[in-house]
Coordinates of C-alpha atoms in Angstrom, one line a residue:
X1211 CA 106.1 108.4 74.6
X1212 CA 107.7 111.7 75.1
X1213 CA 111.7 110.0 75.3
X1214 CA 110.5 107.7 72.0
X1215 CA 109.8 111.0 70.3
X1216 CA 112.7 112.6 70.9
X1217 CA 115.0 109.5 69.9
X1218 CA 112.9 109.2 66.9
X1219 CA 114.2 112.9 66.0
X1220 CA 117.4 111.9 66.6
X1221 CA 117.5 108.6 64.4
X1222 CA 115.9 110.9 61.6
X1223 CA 118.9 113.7 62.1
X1224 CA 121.6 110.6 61.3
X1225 CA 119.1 109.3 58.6
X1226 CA 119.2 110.1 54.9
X1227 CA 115.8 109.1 54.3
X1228 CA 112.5 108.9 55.9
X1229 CA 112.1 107.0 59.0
X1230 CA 109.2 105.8 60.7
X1231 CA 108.0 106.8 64.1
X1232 CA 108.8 104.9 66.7
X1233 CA 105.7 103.7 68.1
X1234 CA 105.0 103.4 71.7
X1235 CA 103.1 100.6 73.3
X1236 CA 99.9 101.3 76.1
X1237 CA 100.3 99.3 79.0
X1238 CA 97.7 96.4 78.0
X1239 CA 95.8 96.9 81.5
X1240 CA 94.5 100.3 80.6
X1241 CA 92.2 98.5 78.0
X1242 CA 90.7 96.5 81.2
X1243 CA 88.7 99.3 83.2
X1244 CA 88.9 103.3 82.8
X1245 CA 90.4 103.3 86.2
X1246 CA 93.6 102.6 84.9
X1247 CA 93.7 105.5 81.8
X1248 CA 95.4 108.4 83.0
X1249 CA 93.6 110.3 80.9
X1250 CA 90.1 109.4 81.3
X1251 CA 90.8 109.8 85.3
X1252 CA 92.0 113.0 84.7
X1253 CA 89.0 114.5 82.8
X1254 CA 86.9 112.8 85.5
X1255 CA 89.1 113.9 88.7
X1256 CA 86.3 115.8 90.2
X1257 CA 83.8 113.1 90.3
X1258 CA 86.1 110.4 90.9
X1259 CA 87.5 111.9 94.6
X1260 CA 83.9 112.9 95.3
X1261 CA 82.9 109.1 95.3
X1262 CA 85.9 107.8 97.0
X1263 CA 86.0 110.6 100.0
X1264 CA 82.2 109.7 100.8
X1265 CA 83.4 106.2 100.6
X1266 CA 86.1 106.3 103.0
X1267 CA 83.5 108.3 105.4
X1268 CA 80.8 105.9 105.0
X1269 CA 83.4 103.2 106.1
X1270 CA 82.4 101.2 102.7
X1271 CA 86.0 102.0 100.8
X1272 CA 87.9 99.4 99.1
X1273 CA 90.1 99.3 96.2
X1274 CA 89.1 98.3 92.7
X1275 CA 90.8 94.9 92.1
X1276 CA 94.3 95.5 91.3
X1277 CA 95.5 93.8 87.9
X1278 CA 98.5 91.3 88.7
X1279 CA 101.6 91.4 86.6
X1280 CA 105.1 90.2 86.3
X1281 CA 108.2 92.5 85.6
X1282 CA 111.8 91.4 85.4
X1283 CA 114.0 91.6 88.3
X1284 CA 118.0 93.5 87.7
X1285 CA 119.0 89.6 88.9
X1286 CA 116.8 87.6 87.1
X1287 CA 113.7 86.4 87.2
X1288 CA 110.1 87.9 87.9
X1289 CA 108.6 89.8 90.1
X1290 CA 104.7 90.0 90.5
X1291 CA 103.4 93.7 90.5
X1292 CA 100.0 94.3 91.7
X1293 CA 98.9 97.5 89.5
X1294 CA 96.0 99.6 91.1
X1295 CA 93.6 102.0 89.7
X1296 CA 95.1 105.2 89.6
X1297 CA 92.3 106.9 92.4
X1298 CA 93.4 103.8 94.8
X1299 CA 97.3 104.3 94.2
X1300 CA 96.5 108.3 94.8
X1301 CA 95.1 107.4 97.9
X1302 CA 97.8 105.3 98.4
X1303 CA 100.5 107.5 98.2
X1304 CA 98.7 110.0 100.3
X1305 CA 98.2 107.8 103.6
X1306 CA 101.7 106.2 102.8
X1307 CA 103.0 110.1 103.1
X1308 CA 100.9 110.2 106.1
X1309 CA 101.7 107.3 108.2
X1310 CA 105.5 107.5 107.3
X1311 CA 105.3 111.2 108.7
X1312 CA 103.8 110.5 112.6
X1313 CA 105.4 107.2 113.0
X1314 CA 109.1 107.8 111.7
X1315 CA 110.6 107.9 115.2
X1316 CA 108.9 104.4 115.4
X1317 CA 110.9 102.5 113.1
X1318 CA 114.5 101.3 114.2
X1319 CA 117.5 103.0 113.4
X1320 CA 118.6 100.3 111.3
X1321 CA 116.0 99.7 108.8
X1322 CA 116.4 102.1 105.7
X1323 CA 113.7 101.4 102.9
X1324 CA 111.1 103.8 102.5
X1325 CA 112.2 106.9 104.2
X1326 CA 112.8 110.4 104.2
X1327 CA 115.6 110.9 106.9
X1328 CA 117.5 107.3 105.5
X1329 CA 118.3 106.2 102.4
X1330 CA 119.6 102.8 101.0
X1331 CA 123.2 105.3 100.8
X1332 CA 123.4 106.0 104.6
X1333 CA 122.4 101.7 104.8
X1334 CA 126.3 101.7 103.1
X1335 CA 128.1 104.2 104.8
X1336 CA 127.1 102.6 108.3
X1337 CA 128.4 99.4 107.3
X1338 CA 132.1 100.8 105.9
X1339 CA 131.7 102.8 109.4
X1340 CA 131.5 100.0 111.7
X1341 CA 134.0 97.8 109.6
X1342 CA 136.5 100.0 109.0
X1343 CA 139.9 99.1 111.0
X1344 CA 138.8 95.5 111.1
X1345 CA 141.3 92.3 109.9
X1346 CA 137.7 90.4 110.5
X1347 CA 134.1 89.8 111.1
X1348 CA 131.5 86.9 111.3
X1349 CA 128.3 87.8 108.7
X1350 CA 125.6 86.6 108.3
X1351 CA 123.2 86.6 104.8
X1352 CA 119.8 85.1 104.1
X1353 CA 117.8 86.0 101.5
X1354 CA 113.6 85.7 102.1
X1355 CA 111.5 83.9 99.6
X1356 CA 108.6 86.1 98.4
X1357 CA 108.8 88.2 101.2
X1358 CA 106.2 90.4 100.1
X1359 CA 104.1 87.8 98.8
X1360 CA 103.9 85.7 102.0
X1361 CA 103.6 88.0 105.2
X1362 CA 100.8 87.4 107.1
X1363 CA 98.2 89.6 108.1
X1364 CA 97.6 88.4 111.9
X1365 CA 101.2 89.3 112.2
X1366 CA 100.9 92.5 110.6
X1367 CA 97.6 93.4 112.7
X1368 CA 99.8 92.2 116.1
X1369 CA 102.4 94.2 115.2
X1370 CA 100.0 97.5 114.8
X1371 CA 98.8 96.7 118.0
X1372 CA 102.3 96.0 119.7
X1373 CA 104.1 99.7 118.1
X1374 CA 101.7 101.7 119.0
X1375 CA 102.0 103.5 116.0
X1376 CA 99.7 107.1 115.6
X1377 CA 96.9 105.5 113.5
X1378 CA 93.8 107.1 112.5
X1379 CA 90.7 105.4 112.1
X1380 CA 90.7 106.2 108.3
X1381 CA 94.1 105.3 107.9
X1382 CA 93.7 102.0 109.8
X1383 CA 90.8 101.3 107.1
X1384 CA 92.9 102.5 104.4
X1385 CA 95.5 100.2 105.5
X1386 CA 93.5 97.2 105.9
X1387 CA 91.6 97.8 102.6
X1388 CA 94.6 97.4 100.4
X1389 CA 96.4 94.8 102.6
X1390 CA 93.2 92.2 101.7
X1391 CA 93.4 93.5 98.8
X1392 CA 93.5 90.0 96.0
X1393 CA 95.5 90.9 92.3
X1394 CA 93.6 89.3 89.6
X1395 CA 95.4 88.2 86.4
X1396 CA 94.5 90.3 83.3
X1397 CA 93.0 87.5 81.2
X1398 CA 90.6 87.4 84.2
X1399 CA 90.3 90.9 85.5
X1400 CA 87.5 91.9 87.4
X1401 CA 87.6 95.4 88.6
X1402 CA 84.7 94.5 91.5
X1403 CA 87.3 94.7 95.0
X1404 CA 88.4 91.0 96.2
X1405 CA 89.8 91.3 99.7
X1406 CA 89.7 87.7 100.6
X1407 CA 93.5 87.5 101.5
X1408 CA 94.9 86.0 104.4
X1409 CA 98.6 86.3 104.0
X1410 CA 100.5 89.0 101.2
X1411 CA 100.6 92.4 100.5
X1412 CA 100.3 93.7 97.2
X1413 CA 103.7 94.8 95.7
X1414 CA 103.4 98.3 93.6
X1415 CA 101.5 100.5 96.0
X1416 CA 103.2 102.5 98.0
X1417 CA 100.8 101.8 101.4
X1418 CA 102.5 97.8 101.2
X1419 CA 105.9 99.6 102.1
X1420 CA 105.2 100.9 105.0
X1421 CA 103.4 97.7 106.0
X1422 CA 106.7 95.4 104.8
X1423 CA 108.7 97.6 107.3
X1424 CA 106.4 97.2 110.3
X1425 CA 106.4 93.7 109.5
X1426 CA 109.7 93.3 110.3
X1427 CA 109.8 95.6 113.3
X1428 CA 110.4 93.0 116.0
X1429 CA 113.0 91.7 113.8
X1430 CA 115.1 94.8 114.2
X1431 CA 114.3 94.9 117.7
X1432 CA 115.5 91.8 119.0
X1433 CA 118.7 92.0 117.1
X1434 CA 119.5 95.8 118.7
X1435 CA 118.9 93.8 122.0
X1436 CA 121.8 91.4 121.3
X1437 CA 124.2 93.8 120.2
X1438 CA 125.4 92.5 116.7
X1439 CA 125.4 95.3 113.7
X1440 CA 122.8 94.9 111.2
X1441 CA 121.4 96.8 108.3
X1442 CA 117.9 96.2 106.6
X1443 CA 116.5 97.0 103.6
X1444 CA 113.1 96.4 103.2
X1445 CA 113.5 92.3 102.9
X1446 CA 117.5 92.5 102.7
X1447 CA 118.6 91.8 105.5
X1448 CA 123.0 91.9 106.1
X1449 CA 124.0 90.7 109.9
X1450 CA 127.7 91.2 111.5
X1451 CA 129.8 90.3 115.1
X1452 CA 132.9 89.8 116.1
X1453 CA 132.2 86.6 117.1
X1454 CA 130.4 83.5 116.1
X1455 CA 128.1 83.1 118.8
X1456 CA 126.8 86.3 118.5
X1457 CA 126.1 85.7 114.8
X1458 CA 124.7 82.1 115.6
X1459 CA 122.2 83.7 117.9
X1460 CA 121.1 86.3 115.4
X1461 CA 120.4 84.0 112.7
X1462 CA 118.3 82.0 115.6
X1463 CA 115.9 85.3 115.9
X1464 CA 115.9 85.7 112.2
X1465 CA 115.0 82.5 111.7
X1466 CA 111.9 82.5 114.4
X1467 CA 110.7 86.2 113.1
X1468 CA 110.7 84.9 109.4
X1469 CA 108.2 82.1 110.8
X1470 CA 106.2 84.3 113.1
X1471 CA 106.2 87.2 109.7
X1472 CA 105.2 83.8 107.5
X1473 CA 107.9 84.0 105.3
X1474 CA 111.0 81.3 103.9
X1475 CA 114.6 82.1 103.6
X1476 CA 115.3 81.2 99.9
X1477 CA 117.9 78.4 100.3
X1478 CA 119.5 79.1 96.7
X1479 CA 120.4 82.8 98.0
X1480 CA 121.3 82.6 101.0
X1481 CA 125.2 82.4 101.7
X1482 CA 124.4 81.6 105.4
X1483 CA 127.1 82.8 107.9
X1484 CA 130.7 83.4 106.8
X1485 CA 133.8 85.6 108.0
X1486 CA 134.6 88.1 106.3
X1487 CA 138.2 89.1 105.4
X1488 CA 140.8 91.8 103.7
X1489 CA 141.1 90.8 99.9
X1490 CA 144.7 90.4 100.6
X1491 CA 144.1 87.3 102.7
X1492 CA 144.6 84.5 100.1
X1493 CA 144.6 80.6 101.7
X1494 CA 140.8 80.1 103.1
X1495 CA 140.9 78.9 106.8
X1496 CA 138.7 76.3 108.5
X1497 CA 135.7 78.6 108.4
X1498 CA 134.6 79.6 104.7
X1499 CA 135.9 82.8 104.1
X1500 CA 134.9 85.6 101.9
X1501 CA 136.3 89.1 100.4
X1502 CA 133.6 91.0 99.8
X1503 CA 129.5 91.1 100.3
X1504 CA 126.9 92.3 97.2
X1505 CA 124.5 94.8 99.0
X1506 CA 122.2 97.1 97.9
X1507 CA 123.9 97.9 94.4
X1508 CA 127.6 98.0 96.0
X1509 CA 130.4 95.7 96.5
X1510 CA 131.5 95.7 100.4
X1511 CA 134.4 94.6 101.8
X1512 CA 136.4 95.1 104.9
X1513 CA 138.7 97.6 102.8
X1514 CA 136.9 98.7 99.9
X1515 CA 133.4 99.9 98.2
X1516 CA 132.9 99.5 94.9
X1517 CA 130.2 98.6 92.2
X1518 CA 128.6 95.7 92.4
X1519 CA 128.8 93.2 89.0
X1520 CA 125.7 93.5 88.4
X1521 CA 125.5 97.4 88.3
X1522 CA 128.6 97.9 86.2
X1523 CA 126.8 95.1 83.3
X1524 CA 124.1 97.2 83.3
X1525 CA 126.6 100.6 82.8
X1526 CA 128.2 99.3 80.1
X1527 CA 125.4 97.8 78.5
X1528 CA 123.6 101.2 78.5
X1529 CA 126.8 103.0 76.9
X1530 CA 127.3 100.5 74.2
X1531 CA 123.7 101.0 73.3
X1532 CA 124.3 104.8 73.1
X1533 CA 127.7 104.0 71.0
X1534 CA 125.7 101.5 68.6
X1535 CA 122.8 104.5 68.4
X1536 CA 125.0 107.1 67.2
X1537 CA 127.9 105.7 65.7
X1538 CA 126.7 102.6 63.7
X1539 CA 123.1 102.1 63.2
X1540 CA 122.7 103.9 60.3
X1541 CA 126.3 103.4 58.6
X1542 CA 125.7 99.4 59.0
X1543 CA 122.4 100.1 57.6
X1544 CA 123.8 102.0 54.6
X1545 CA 121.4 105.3 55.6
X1546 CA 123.7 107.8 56.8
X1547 CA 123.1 111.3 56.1
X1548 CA 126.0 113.0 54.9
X1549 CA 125.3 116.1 56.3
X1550 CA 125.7 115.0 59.3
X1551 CA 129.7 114.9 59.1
X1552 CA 131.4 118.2 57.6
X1553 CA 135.2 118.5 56.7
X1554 CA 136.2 118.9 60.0
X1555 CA 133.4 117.3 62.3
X1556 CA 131.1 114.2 62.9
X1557 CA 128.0 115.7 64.6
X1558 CA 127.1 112.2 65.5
X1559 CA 129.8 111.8 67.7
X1560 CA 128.9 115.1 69.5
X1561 CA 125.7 113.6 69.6
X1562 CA 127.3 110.5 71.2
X1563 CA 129.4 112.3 73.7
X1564 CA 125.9 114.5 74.9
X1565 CA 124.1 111.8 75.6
X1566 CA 126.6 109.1 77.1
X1567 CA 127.4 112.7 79.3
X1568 CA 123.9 113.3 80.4
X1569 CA 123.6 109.2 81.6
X1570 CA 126.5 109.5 83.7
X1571 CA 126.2 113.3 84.8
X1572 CA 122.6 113.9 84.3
X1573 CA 122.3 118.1 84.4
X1574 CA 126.3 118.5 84.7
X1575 CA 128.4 119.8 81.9
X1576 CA 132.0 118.9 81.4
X1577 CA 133.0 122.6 82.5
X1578 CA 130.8 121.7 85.3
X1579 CA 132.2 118.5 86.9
X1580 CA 135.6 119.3 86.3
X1581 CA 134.8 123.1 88.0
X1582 CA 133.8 121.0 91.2
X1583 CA 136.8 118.8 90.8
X1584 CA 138.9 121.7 91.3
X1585 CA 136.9 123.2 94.0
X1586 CA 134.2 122.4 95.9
X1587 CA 130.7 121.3 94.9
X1588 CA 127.9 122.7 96.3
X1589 CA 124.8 121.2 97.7
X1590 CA 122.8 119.6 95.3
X1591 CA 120.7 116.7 94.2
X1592 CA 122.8 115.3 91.9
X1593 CA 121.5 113.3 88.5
X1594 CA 122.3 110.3 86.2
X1595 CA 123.8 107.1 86.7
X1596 CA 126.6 107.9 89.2
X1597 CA 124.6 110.0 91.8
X1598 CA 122.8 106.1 92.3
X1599 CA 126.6 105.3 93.9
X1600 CA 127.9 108.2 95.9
X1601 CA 129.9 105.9 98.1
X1602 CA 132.3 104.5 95.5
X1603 CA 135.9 104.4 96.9
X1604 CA 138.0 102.4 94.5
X1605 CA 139.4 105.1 92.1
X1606 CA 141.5 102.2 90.0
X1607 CA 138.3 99.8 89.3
X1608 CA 136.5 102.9 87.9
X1609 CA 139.4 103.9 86.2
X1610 CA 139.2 100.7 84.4
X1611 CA 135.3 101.4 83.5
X1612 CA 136.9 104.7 82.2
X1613 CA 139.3 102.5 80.0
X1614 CA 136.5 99.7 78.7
X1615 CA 134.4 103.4 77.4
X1616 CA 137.6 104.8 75.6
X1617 CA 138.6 101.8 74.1
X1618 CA 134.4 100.9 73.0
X1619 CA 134.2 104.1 71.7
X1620 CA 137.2 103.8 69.2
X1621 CA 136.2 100.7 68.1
X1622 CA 133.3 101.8 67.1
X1623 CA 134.9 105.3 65.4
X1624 CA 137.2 102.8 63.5
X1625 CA 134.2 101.0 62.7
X1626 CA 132.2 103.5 61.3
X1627 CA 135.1 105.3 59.7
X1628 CA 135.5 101.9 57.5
X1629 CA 132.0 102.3 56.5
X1630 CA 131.6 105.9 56.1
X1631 CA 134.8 106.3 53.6
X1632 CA 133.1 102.9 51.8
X1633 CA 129.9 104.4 51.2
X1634 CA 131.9 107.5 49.9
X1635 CA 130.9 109.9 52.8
X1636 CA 134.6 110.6 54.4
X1637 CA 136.9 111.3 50.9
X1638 CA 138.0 114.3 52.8
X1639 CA 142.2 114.3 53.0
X1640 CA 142.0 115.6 56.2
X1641 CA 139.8 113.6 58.7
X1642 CA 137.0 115.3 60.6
X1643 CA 136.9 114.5 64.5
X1644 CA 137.2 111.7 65.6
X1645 CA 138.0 109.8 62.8
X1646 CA 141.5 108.7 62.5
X1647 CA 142.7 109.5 66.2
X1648 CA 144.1 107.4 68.8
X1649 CA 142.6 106.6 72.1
X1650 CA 145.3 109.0 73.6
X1651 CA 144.3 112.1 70.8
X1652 CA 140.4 111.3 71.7
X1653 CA 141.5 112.4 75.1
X1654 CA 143.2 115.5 74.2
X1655 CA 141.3 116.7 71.6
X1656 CA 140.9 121.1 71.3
X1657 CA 137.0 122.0 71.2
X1658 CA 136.4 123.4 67.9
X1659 CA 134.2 126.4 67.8
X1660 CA 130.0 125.9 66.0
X1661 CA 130.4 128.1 63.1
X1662 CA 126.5 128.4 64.0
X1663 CA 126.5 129.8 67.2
X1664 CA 130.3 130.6 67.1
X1665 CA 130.6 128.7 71.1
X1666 CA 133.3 126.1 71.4
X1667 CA 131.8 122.3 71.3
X1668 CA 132.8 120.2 74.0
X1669 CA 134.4 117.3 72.5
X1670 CA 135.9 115.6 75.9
X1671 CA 134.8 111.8 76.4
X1672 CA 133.2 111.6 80.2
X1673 CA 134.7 110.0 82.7
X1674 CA 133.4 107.6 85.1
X1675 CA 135.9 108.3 87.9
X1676 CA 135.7 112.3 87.1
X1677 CA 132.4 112.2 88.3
X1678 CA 132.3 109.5 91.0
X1679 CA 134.9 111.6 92.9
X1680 CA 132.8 114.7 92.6
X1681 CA 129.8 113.1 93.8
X1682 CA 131.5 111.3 96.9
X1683 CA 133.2 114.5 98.1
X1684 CA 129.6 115.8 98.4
X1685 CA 128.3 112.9 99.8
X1686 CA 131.4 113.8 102.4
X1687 CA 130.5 116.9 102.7
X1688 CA 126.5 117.1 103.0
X1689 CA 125.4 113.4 103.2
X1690 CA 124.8 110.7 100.8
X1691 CA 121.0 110.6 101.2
X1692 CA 120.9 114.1 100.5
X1693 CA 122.9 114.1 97.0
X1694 CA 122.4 111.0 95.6
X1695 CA 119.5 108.6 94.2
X1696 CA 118.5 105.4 95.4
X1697 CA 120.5 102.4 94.0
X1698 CA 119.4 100.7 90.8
X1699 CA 118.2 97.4 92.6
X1700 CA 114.9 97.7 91.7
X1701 CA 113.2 98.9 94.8
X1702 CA 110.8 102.3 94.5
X1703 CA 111.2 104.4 97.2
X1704 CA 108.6 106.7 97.2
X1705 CA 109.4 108.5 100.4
X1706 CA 112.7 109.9 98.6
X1707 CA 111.0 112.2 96.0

């Protein structure tokens, strides 16, 4: 509600005449039960944990019925959400915080969803680790089917059992509850708890994560017993060797741990096993061959790390929204406020620069980034866009993402400076900035001083590879978990805030 707001305010600053608010849509489930209204559970917080601690030490606790929803996945598709009432997904969160504490030391070495000490980052960096100096290597990649839809719960119970984990007897009950725990669809909602289910754990509570990476426990195991270099995430799963037995025998335990955890490997997505080579290698031998691997947001290969396809689609597609915002919604719609562009500046394109700066930077000024490029940046938790991809080593590839945002932003300046001196807003002799520069002059432009506040404006364009190198020579320096965000693959990790 709060960002539609302030993008409302700054649609009306480019507008000449009144526009309406944007309006903002509840999520339809909060109609179904009180439970889900953050603001009704807030004015009854008091009596609502009162009734759910005597609960959980009567032994009688179960979650309301979780509503069941779809939301679309980065790759397509949908993904079924379980959404709890917000007490339950409190409680949630609390055991998950819990549990993950005592039983860290628990979980392999190579799983990295869901954690504070490992991140999806440090997933990467061990992969370019063990590959680097290699001309080869066998991998193998299968994708489950509904992974978290299908595990079953004798196997999760066995496994409990078999890790010894430090359990509670609340937190045992707590994780049981929501395991049974049956999503009901919101034409038929029922907020009375259903724990009926045998197999599946609900996806969109933060207890189910804990549970998908105990389900896979063994999995990890047995593959550290045989000596081949794996990484997991969650339900991605990337196998490697040196040799192809090796990788035949690891794709024989992954496939008898996907039947023991109840789960199918999706045949559509899975590549299967394949060696892996340098780019440079051309001709394809007798074994398929590949260049590079998509995993976890990145683009892996034996000799480079770069953004995946599917991450740099959604980076542009983000910045030519921002460039349609500013620069020609409201000169295409013949409602541009002409106060807006003085004789020697467009405000919007300041606008424009801000806010395409704050995606890709988040907190960081231009003074800022290009201060750390000179020297060294100090520990931080780095923001926006490009702290998701610390790792990134291929300088000309995001030089090239550098090139697409120059050349999309003149377009659109030429664009708009059609339209602006049609409409009679530019008659001006000389041209304000930016109108009427080249890509190189856009580049190179002096920042004029606010006759307001009398500060100079920053009018450089950001860059993409400016700020990718700052954020990998602190990923160098204090770790990429520790500076950077989780990849936008659309996976919460709770554990990392």
């Amino acid at each position: 509600m709060h960002t539609g707001f302030l993008e409302w305010e700054r649609r009306q600053r480019r507008s000449k005449t009144r526009l309406q608010r944007l309006q903002t849509q509840e999520p339809s489930w909060w109609k179904l039960d009180p439970g889900f209204n953050p603001y009704h559970v807030r004015r009854q917080a008091d009596v609502i944990g009162h009734a759910m601690w005597r609960a959980l030490k009567e032994g009688r606790y179960q979650p309301r019925s979780p509503v069941e929803v779809e939301i679309d996945k980065p790759g397509g598709g949908v993904r079924g959400l379980s959404v709890f009432q917000i007490a339950d997904s409190a409680l949630s969160r609390f055991a998950f915080d819990q549990i993950l504490a005592k039983n860290t030391s628990r979980l392999s070495g190579r799983a990295y969803a869901y954690r504070k000490d490992l991140s999806a980052h440090d997933a990467i960096h061990f992969v370019r680790t063990e590959w680097a100096g290699k001309t080869r290597v066998f991998i193998a990649e299968y994708d489950f089917k509904s992974f978290f839809s299908n595990i079953s719960h004798a196997h999760l119970l066995e496994m409990i059992k078999q890790r010894s984990l430090f359990l509670t007897d609340l937190e045992k009950q707590i994780m049981t509850a929501f395991m049974r725990s049956i999503p009901i669809p919101e034409e038929s909602y029922d907020p009375i708890p259903s724990n009926g289910a045998s197999k599946g754990i609900p996806q969109g509570t933060s207890i189910s994560l804990v549970l998908a990476n105990l389900a896979a426990s063994r999995l990890d195991q047995r593959l550290e017993r045989i000596g081949v270099g794996f990484v997991r995430y969650a339900d991605d799963t990337l196998i490697w060797g040196d040799s192809y037995g090796s990788i035949c025998e690891a794709v024989e335990i992954l496939t008898e741990e996907a039947a023991l955890m109840g789960v199918e490997f999706n045949r559509e997505k899975s590549s299967g096993i394949s060696l892996l080579v340098p780019r440079s290698w051309t001709p394809d031998g007798e074994i398929r061959t590949k260049r590079r691997v998509r995993f976890l947001g990145y683009d892996l290969g034996l000799e480079h790390c770069e953004l995946s396809n599917d991450a740099e689609v959604r980076i542009k597609q983000k910045c030519l929204k921002l460039i349609y915002n500013n620069l020609l919604r409201e000169p295409l719609n013949r409602n541009q406020n002409p106060e807006r562009i003085t004789e020697h500046l467009d405000s919007d394109y300041i606008a424009l620069l801000a806010q395409l700066r704050r995606y890709l930077y988040g907190d960081l000024s231009e003074k800022k980034v290009k201060s750390f490029q000179r020297s060294e940046a100090p520990y931080q938790h780095f923001t926006g866009v490009m702290s998701c991809y610390p790792l990134l080593d291929d300088s000309n590839a995001l030089g090239r993402l550098d090139g697409w945002l120059l050349h999309n932003i003149h377009q659109a300046i030429a664009k708009r400076t059609a339209l602006l001196h049609a409409s009679g807003i530019l008659p001006f002799i000389s041209e304000p900035i930016p109108h009427g520069r080249s890509p190189a002059q856009l580049l190179n432009l002096e920042n004029p001083t606010s006759k307001s506040s009398g500060h100079a404006i920053d009018v450089s364009v950001p860059s993409v590879r400016r700020i990718a190198s700052v954020i990998r020579r602190a990923a160098e320096k204090y770790g990429a978990g520790s500076v950077g965000n989780e990849p936008e693959i659309g996976l919460s990790n709770p554990s990392r805030y």
